[in-house]
Tab-separated table of C-alpha atoms in Angstrom:
chain	number	residue	atom	x	y	z
L	1	UNK	CA	153.226	-119.377	69.188
L	2	UNK	CA	151.329	-117.696	71.792
L	3	UNK	CA	148.263	-119.539	73.197
L	4	UNK	CA	146.905	-116.596	75.223
L	5	UNK	CA	143.210	-116.144	74.453
L	6	UNK	CA	142.328	-112.893	72.728
L	7	UNK	CA	140.163	-110.302	74.549
L	8	UNK	CA	136.626	-111.227	74.869
L	9	UNK	CA	134.434	-109.677	72.046
L	10	UNK	CA	131.080	-110.646	70.516
L	11	UNK	CA	132.986	-112.688	68.041
L	12	UNK	CA	135.418	-114.477	70.347
L	13	UNK	CA	133.733	-114.747	73.692
L	14	UNK	CA	133.920	-118.257	75.013
L	15	UNK	CA	134.077	-119.979	71.653
L	16	UNK	CA	134.270	-123.487	73.176
L	17	UNK	CA	130.942	-122.928	74.972
L	18	UNK	CA	129.238	-123.060	71.667
L	19	UNK	CA	131.141	-126.144	70.577
L	20	UNK	CA	129.854	-127.958	73.581
L	21	UNK	CA	126.235	-127.079	73.109
L	22	UNK	CA	125.734	-126.442	69.420
L	23	UNK	CA	124.135	-128.880	66.907
L	24	UNK	CA	121.104	-131.276	66.859
L	25	UNK	CA	122.743	-133.574	69.749
L	26	UNK	CA	123.598	-130.846	72.299
L	27	UNK	CA	124.592	-131.554	75.836
L	28	UNK	CA	122.105	-133.535	77.937
L	29	UNK	CA	122.344	-133.804	81.726
L	30	UNK	CA	125.760	-132.091	81.600
L	31	UNK	CA	127.310	-134.730	79.244
L	32	UNK	CA	128.618	-133.347	76.022
L	33	UNK	CA	127.135	-134.896	72.883
L	34	UNK	CA	125.038	-137.313	75.088
L	35	UNK	CA	122.284	-137.590	72.420
L	36	UNK	CA	124.819	-138.473	69.724
L	37	UNK	CA	126.382	-140.968	71.966
L	38	UNK	CA	122.930	-142.515	72.909
L	39	UNK	CA	122.211	-142.910	69.077
L	40	UNK	CA	125.603	-144.542	68.443
L	41	UNK	CA	125.072	-146.985	71.299
L	42	UNK	CA	121.433	-147.894	70.176
L	43	UNK	CA	122.718	-148.465	66.550
L	44	UNK	CA	125.692	-150.557	67.764
L	45	UNK	CA	123.523	-152.733	70.012
L	46	UNK	CA	120.959	-153.236	67.289
L	47	UNK	CA	123.516	-154.228	64.748
L	48	UNK	CA	125.257	-156.578	67.292
L	49	UNK	CA	121.996	-158.356	68.122
L	50	UNK	CA	120.704	-158.525	64.444
L	51	UNK	CA	124.022	-159.924	62.963
L	52	UNK	CA	126.739	-162.153	64.587
L	53	UNK	CA	129.484	-160.833	62.341
L	54	UNK	CA	129.146	-157.187	63.467
L	55	UNK	CA	130.983	-157.389	66.836
L	56	UNK	CA	133.846	-159.494	65.585
L	57	UNK	CA	137.264	-157.873	65.765
L	58	UNK	CA	137.817	-158.378	62.072
L	59	UNK	CA	134.653	-156.327	61.160
L	60	UNK	CA	135.341	-153.653	63.872
L	61	UNK	CA	138.846	-153.122	62.448
L	62	UNK	CA	137.388	-152.900	58.854
L	63	UNK	CA	134.911	-150.327	60.006
L	64	UNK	CA	137.683	-148.179	61.604
L	65	UNK	CA	139.733	-148.560	58.533
L	66	UNK	CA	136.897	-147.355	56.277
L	67	UNK	CA	135.906	-144.337	58.351
L	68	UNK	CA	139.515	-143.143	58.621
L	69	UNK	CA	139.410	-141.602	55.186
L	70	UNK	CA	136.183	-139.588	55.981
L	71	UNK	CA	137.548	-138.591	59.331
L	72	UNK	CA	140.591	-136.805	57.666
L	73	UNK	CA	138.206	-134.979	55.515
L	74	UNK	CA	135.918	-134.173	58.320
L	75	UNK	CA	138.756	-132.763	60.482
L	76	UNK	CA	139.645	-130.256	57.809
L	77	UNK	CA	136.022	-129.334	57.227
L	78	UNK	CA	135.404	-128.967	60.881
L	79	UNK	CA	137.964	-126.142	61.124
L	80	UNK	CA	136.844	-124.598	57.860
L	81	UNK	CA	133.055	-124.564	58.805
L	82	UNK	CA	133.902	-123.184	62.232
L	83	UNK	CA	135.425	-120.105	60.550
L	84	UNK	CA	132.285	-119.772	58.520
L	85	UNK	CA	133.673	-121.520	55.216
L	86	UNK	CA	132.562	-124.335	53.201
L	87	UNK	CA	134.342	-126.682	50.706
L	88	UNK	CA	132.205	-129.016	48.762
L	89	UNK	CA	135.097	-129.910	46.594
L	90	UNK	CA	137.112	-131.854	49.074
L	91	UNK	CA	135.809	-135.172	47.804
L	92	UNK	CA	136.559	-134.099	44.205
L	93	UNK	CA	140.092	-133.042	45.354
L	94	UNK	CA	140.527	-136.476	46.837
L	95	UNK	CA	139.386	-138.132	43.467
L	96	UNK	CA	141.898	-136.128	41.528
L	97	UNK	CA	144.685	-136.876	44.042
L	98	UNK	CA	143.924	-140.757	43.788
L	99	UNK	CA	143.824	-140.412	40.011
L	100	UNK	CA	147.097	-138.597	39.693
L	101	UNK	CA	148.933	-140.646	42.207
L	102	UNK	CA	147.676	-143.819	40.685
L	103	UNK	CA	149.001	-142.716	37.196
L	104	UNK	CA	152.378	-141.637	38.631
L	105	UNK	CA	152.873	-144.959	40.475
L	106	UNK	CA	151.729	-146.924	37.451
L	107	UNK	CA	154.285	-145.018	35.281
L	108	UNK	CA	157.088	-146.015	37.578
L	109	UNK	CA	157.438	-142.778	39.715
L	110	UNK	CA	158.680	-143.322	43.214
L	111	UNK	CA	156.268	-143.382	46.122
L	112	UNK	CA	157.952	-140.404	47.859
L	113	UNK	CA	157.819	-138.248	44.715
L	114	UNK	CA	154.125	-139.254	44.105
L	115	UNK	CA	153.143	-138.534	47.722
L	116	UNK	CA	154.848	-135.171	47.685
L	117	UNK	CA	153.480	-133.974	44.294
L	118	UNK	CA	149.906	-135.276	45.160
L	119	UNK	CA	149.830	-133.271	48.405
L	120	UNK	CA	151.096	-130.168	46.770
L	121	UNK	CA	148.555	-130.457	44.080
L	122	UNK	CA	145.813	-130.839	46.565
L	123	UNK	CA	147.062	-127.893	48.617
L	124	UNK	CA	147.100	-125.707	45.459
L	125	UNK	CA	143.565	-126.707	44.597
L	126	UNK	CA	142.495	-125.785	48.249
L	127	UNK	CA	144.377	-122.429	47.766
L	128	UNK	CA	142.526	-121.635	44.556
L	129	UNK	CA	139.250	-122.170	46.289
L	130	UNK	CA	140.360	-119.763	48.980
L	131	UNK	CA	141.410	-117.177	46.448
L	132	UNK	CA	138.041	-117.260	44.681
L	133	UNK	CA	136.096	-117.197	47.928
L	134	UNK	CA	138.113	-114.435	49.553
L	135	UNK	CA	138.624	-112.000	46.771
L	136	UNK	CA	135.574	-112.452	44.537
L	137	UNK	CA	132.916	-112.650	47.303
L	138	UNK	CA	131.414	-115.586	45.656
L	139	UNK	CA	129.540	-117.712	48.177
L	140	UNK	CA	131.681	-120.550	49.384
L	141	UNK	CA	128.885	-123.170	48.560
L	142	UNK	CA	128.610	-121.918	44.941
L	143	UNK	CA	132.348	-121.590	44.214
L	144	UNK	CA	133.415	-124.952	45.769
L	145	UNK	CA	130.448	-126.766	44.186
L	146	UNK	CA	131.618	-125.633	40.850
L	147	UNK	CA	135.083	-126.649	41.669
L	148	UNK	CA	133.763	-130.096	42.777
L	149	UNK	CA	132.206	-130.503	39.336
L	150	UNK	CA	135.281	-129.554	37.577
L	151	UNK	CA	137.446	-131.724	39.703
L	152	UNK	CA	135.359	-134.806	39.149
L	153	UNK	CA	135.630	-134.263	35.335
L	154	UNK	CA	139.410	-133.804	35.739
L	155	UNK	CA	139.665	-137.212	37.675
L	156	UNK	CA	137.880	-138.965	34.758
L	157	UNK	CA	140.222	-137.292	32.264
L	158	UNK	CA	143.256	-138.444	34.108
L	159	UNK	CA	142.104	-141.957	34.322
L	160	UNK	CA	140.618	-142.029	30.885
L	161	UNK	CA	137.693	-143.843	32.278
L	162	UNK	CA	139.788	-146.835	33.282
L	163	UNK	CA	140.804	-148.406	36.610
L	164	UNK	CA	144.558	-147.952	37.415
L	165	UNK	CA	146.085	-150.346	39.891
L	166	UNK	CA	149.137	-149.468	41.925
L	167	UNK	CA	150.365	-152.836	42.988
L	168	UNK	CA	152.190	-152.904	46.340
L	169	UNK	CA	152.575	-149.163	46.528
L	170	UNK	CA	151.323	-147.590	49.580
L	171	UNK	CA	150.318	-151.082	50.974
L	172	UNK	CA	151.969	-150.355	54.279
L	173	UNK	CA	149.647	-147.415	54.824
L	174	UNK	CA	146.482	-149.148	53.522
L	175	UNK	CA	146.818	-152.638	54.980
L	176	UNK	CA	149.461	-152.335	57.558
L	177	UNK	CA	149.064	-152.178	61.402
L	178	UNK	CA	151.016	-150.698	64.250
L	179	UNK	CA	150.419	-152.102	67.772
L	180	UNK	CA	147.376	-153.936	66.312
L	181	UNK	CA	145.748	-150.760	65.047
L	182	UNK	CA	145.338	-150.023	61.293
L	183	UNK	CA	147.856	-147.360	60.116
L	184	UNK	CA	145.005	-145.654	58.469
L	185	UNK	CA	143.285	-145.282	61.792
L	186	UNK	CA	146.426	-143.936	63.427
L	187	UNK	CA	146.911	-141.295	60.779
L	188	UNK	CA	143.255	-140.175	61.248
L	189	UNK	CA	143.457	-140.083	64.894
L	190	UNK	CA	146.630	-137.998	64.683
L	191	UNK	CA	144.964	-135.504	62.273
L	192	UNK	CA	141.922	-135.196	64.401
L	193	UNK	CA	143.905	-134.604	67.463
L	194	UNK	CA	146.143	-131.909	65.757
L	195	UNK	CA	143.007	-130.132	64.532
L	196	UNK	CA	141.441	-130.380	67.939
L	197	UNK	CA	144.501	-128.976	69.696
L	198	UNK	CA	144.756	-126.125	67.021
L	199	UNK	CA	141.182	-125.226	67.666
L	200	UNK	CA	141.342	-125.315	71.497
L	201	UNK	CA	144.794	-123.904	72.260
L	202	UNK	CA	146.153	-121.684	69.592
L	203	UNK	CA	145.473	-118.191	68.378
L	204	UNK	CA	144.874	-119.432	64.927
L	205	UNK	CA	142.096	-121.656	66.277
L	206	UNK	CA	140.657	-118.845	68.362
L	207	UNK	CA	140.743	-116.626	65.232
L	208	UNK	CA	138.713	-119.377	63.329
L	209	UNK	CA	135.991	-119.204	65.918
L	210	UNK	CA	136.024	-115.262	65.796
L	211	UNK	CA	135.832	-115.170	61.870
L	212	UNK	CA	132.908	-117.626	62.033
L	213	UNK	CA	131.117	-115.783	64.765
L	214	UNK	CA	131.312	-112.377	63.126
L	215	UNK	CA	133.765	-111.749	60.352
L	216	UNK	CA	133.355	-107.907	60.526
L	217	UNK	CA	134.088	-107.705	64.244
L	218	UNK	CA	137.055	-110.096	63.647
L	219	UNK	CA	138.416	-107.605	61.193
L	220	UNK	CA	137.950	-104.725	63.610
L	221	UNK	CA	139.730	-106.850	66.348
L	222	UNK	CA	142.895	-106.856	64.206
L	223	UNK	CA	142.589	-110.410	62.781
L	224	UNK	CA	143.971	-110.849	59.185
L	225	UNK	CA	140.729	-112.534	58.026
L	226	UNK	CA	141.887	-112.896	54.349
L	227	UNK	CA	145.235	-114.450	55.251
L	228	UNK	CA	143.481	-116.857	57.642
L	229	UNK	CA	141.005	-117.819	55.008
L	230	UNK	CA	143.617	-118.653	52.535
L	231	UNK	CA	145.351	-120.783	55.077
L	232	UNK	CA	142.140	-122.680	56.066
L	233	UNK	CA	141.220	-123.490	52.479
L	234	UNK	CA	144.791	-124.561	51.677
L	235	UNK	CA	144.734	-126.848	54.837
L	236	UNK	CA	141.365	-128.260	53.575
L	237	UNK	CA	143.058	-129.041	50.287
L	238	UNK	CA	146.104	-130.692	51.862
L	239	UNK	CA	143.914	-132.924	53.973
L	240	UNK	CA	141.847	-133.747	50.967
L	241	UNK	CA	144.996	-134.833	49.357
L	242	UNK	CA	146.057	-136.936	52.392
L	243	UNK	CA	142.544	-138.528	52.399
L	244	UNK	CA	142.812	-139.325	48.680
L	245	UNK	CA	146.268	-141.019	49.284
L	246	UNK	CA	144.640	-142.957	52.168
L	247	UNK	CA	141.782	-144.058	49.995
L	248	UNK	CA	144.127	-145.085	47.150
L	249	UNK	CA	146.238	-147.166	49.653
L	250	UNK	CA	143.124	-148.906	50.919
L	251	UNK	CA	141.561	-149.760	47.497
L	252	UNK	CA	144.898	-150.429	45.725
L	253	UNK	CA	143.574	-148.760	42.684
L	254	UNK	CA	141.954	-145.619	41.381
L	255	UNK	CA	138.766	-145.983	39.383
L	256	UNK	CA	136.038	-143.711	38.033
L	257	UNK	CA	133.878	-142.730	40.848
L	258	UNK	CA	136.533	-143.034	43.546
L	259	UNK	CA	135.961	-140.242	46.063
L	260	UNK	CA	133.770	-137.517	44.674
L	261	UNK	CA	130.355	-136.363	45.882
L	262	UNK	CA	129.397	-139.421	47.936
L	263	UNK	CA	132.502	-139.143	50.076
L	264	UNK	CA	131.939	-135.300	50.326
L	265	UNK	CA	128.543	-135.734	51.498
L	266	UNK	CA	129.413	-138.216	54.179
L	267	UNK	CA	132.097	-135.909	55.518
L	268	UNK	CA	129.693	-133.001	55.629
L	269	UNK	CA	127.029	-135.021	57.313
L	270	UNK	CA	129.601	-136.260	59.902
L	271	UNK	CA	130.581	-132.737	60.802
L	272	UNK	CA	127.024	-131.380	60.970
L	273	UNK	CA	125.572	-134.059	63.185
L	274	UNK	CA	128.702	-133.623	65.440
L	275	UNK	CA	127.442	-130.278	66.146
L	276	UNK	CA	129.676	-127.931	64.049
L	277	UNK	CA	127.416	-125.000	62.918
L	278	UNK	CA	126.768	-124.545	59.244
L	279	UNK	CA	126.915	-120.738	59.718
L	280	UNK	CA	130.219	-120.840	61.497
L	281	UNK	CA	131.253	-119.709	64.989
L	282	UNK	CA	130.838	-123.154	66.695
L	283	UNK	CA	132.835	-126.314	66.030
L	284	UNK	CA	133.769	-129.484	67.818
L	285	UNK	CA	136.259	-132.202	66.742
L	286	UNK	CA	134.893	-134.657	69.406
L	287	UNK	CA	131.422	-134.362	67.824
L	288	UNK	CA	132.896	-134.849	64.334
L	289	UNK	CA	134.576	-138.056	65.494
L	290	UNK	CA	131.308	-139.252	66.933
L	291	UNK	CA	129.463	-138.421	63.690
L	292	UNK	CA	132.084	-140.149	61.513
L	293	UNK	CA	131.874	-143.383	63.542
L	294	UNK	CA	127.947	-143.260	63.632
L	295	UNK	CA	127.708	-143.025	59.877
L	296	UNK	CA	130.367	-145.799	59.530
L	297	UNK	CA	128.594	-148.029	61.810
L	298	UNK	CA	125.253	-147.369	60.059
L	299	UNK	CA	126.805	-148.264	56.651
L	300	UNK	CA	128.482	-151.275	57.949
L	301	UNK	CA	125.284	-152.528	59.652
L	302	UNK	CA	123.318	-151.961	56.370
L	303	UNK	CA	125.828	-154.137	54.538
L	304	UNK	CA	125.832	-156.932	56.970
L	305	UNK	CA	122.043	-156.909	57.080
L	306	UNK	CA	122.183	-157.147	53.285
L	307	UNK	CA	120.104	-153.899	52.751
L	308	UNK	CA	120.370	-152.407	49.382
L	309	UNK	CA	123.209	-149.935	48.912
L	310	UNK	CA	120.672	-147.481	47.688
L	311	UNK	CA	119.363	-147.204	51.234
L	312	UNK	CA	122.883	-146.158	52.469
L	313	UNK	CA	122.658	-143.098	50.276
L	314	UNK	CA	119.212	-142.364	51.533
L	315	UNK	CA	120.340	-142.700	55.073
L	316	UNK	CA	123.247	-140.318	54.786
L	317	UNK	CA	120.973	-137.820	53.087
L	318	UNK	CA	118.302	-138.263	55.670
L	319	UNK	CA	120.751	-137.790	58.576
L	320	UNK	CA	122.148	-134.703	56.906
L	321	UNK	CA	118.841	-133.076	56.392
L	322	UNK	CA	117.582	-133.783	59.899
L	323	UNK	CA	120.859	-132.551	61.264
L	324	UNK	CA	120.874	-129.383	59.299
L	325	UNK	CA	117.350	-128.520	60.368
L	326	UNK	CA	117.996	-129.264	64.004
L	327	UNK	CA	121.274	-127.288	63.722
L	328	UNK	CA	119.409	-124.221	62.397
L	329	UNK	CA	116.572	-124.389	64.944
L	330	UNK	CA	119.170	-124.600	67.688
L	331	UNK	CA	120.870	-121.554	66.360
L	332	UNK	CA	117.716	-119.515	66.332
L	333	UNK	CA	116.967	-120.693	69.933
L	334	UNK	CA	120.350	-119.918	71.276
L	335	UNK	CA	120.873	-116.575	73.015
L	336	UNK	CA	123.699	-114.290	71.425
């Protein structure tokens, strides 16, 4: 695959410049994401001072294991949002994947068969979203929000309202370590690295920036926009399935409420506060990583400080709202 950059057009000119400066935590003093890093350091120091258990290796490993699932969802969402898309059904897709996989394993199906079928199912769900968004002109937000509601119901039907344990299946993924690092974290890092390389060095990644910047100009430039959209939504579905399997391996069971809207909102918040523009055209995997870690640290700190779990939802919603407003204000103030 050629990695030669396409000719500069209004849609493709210097896409990574936007990725470095977009979002509420734009570059400060020449340091990318300096504001986000400063907030993360402040929260970490506060949590370390207020509770003795925060800075322990056991707790930090637990935080990294927990945020790994969100990181995989956020990776796919970063690439999709860069291209001007949106998928609010990724959490619901993960919920269906965990439910189907748990039922397969409980019925005695092999782990390999379960993983393959679950990933294919999740990819197919993503493809359906892509077909609806691409060929019906329904707004991505509306189409995928409807799909999310539908998938949440399907997950409940598959589980029949019960918790389905999987025994020792997938335990190597959910609880295992390699070189002292949780396997879940390794998977998440590999996914983020792969998405980052695709966005930075491939024609497919450059096309995503171009489509998000100006879809009409991208078409005139010879980019197969419809085909790219179908691939992007299918990829988002596949990563949703992977995140669902990771979540199932960590929990050891699928229960009503596993995955779903709360997981989705956390992923969206991570991507937005990391600097990826809601309107498309700008995206940054590094910012997404920082956003994922920040929300994970905040949630962990609130747990250790014995703050009500209700405030965790409030904190995610508040961060998302502030980030979205700042994101939009920055878009209006940026020269085009």
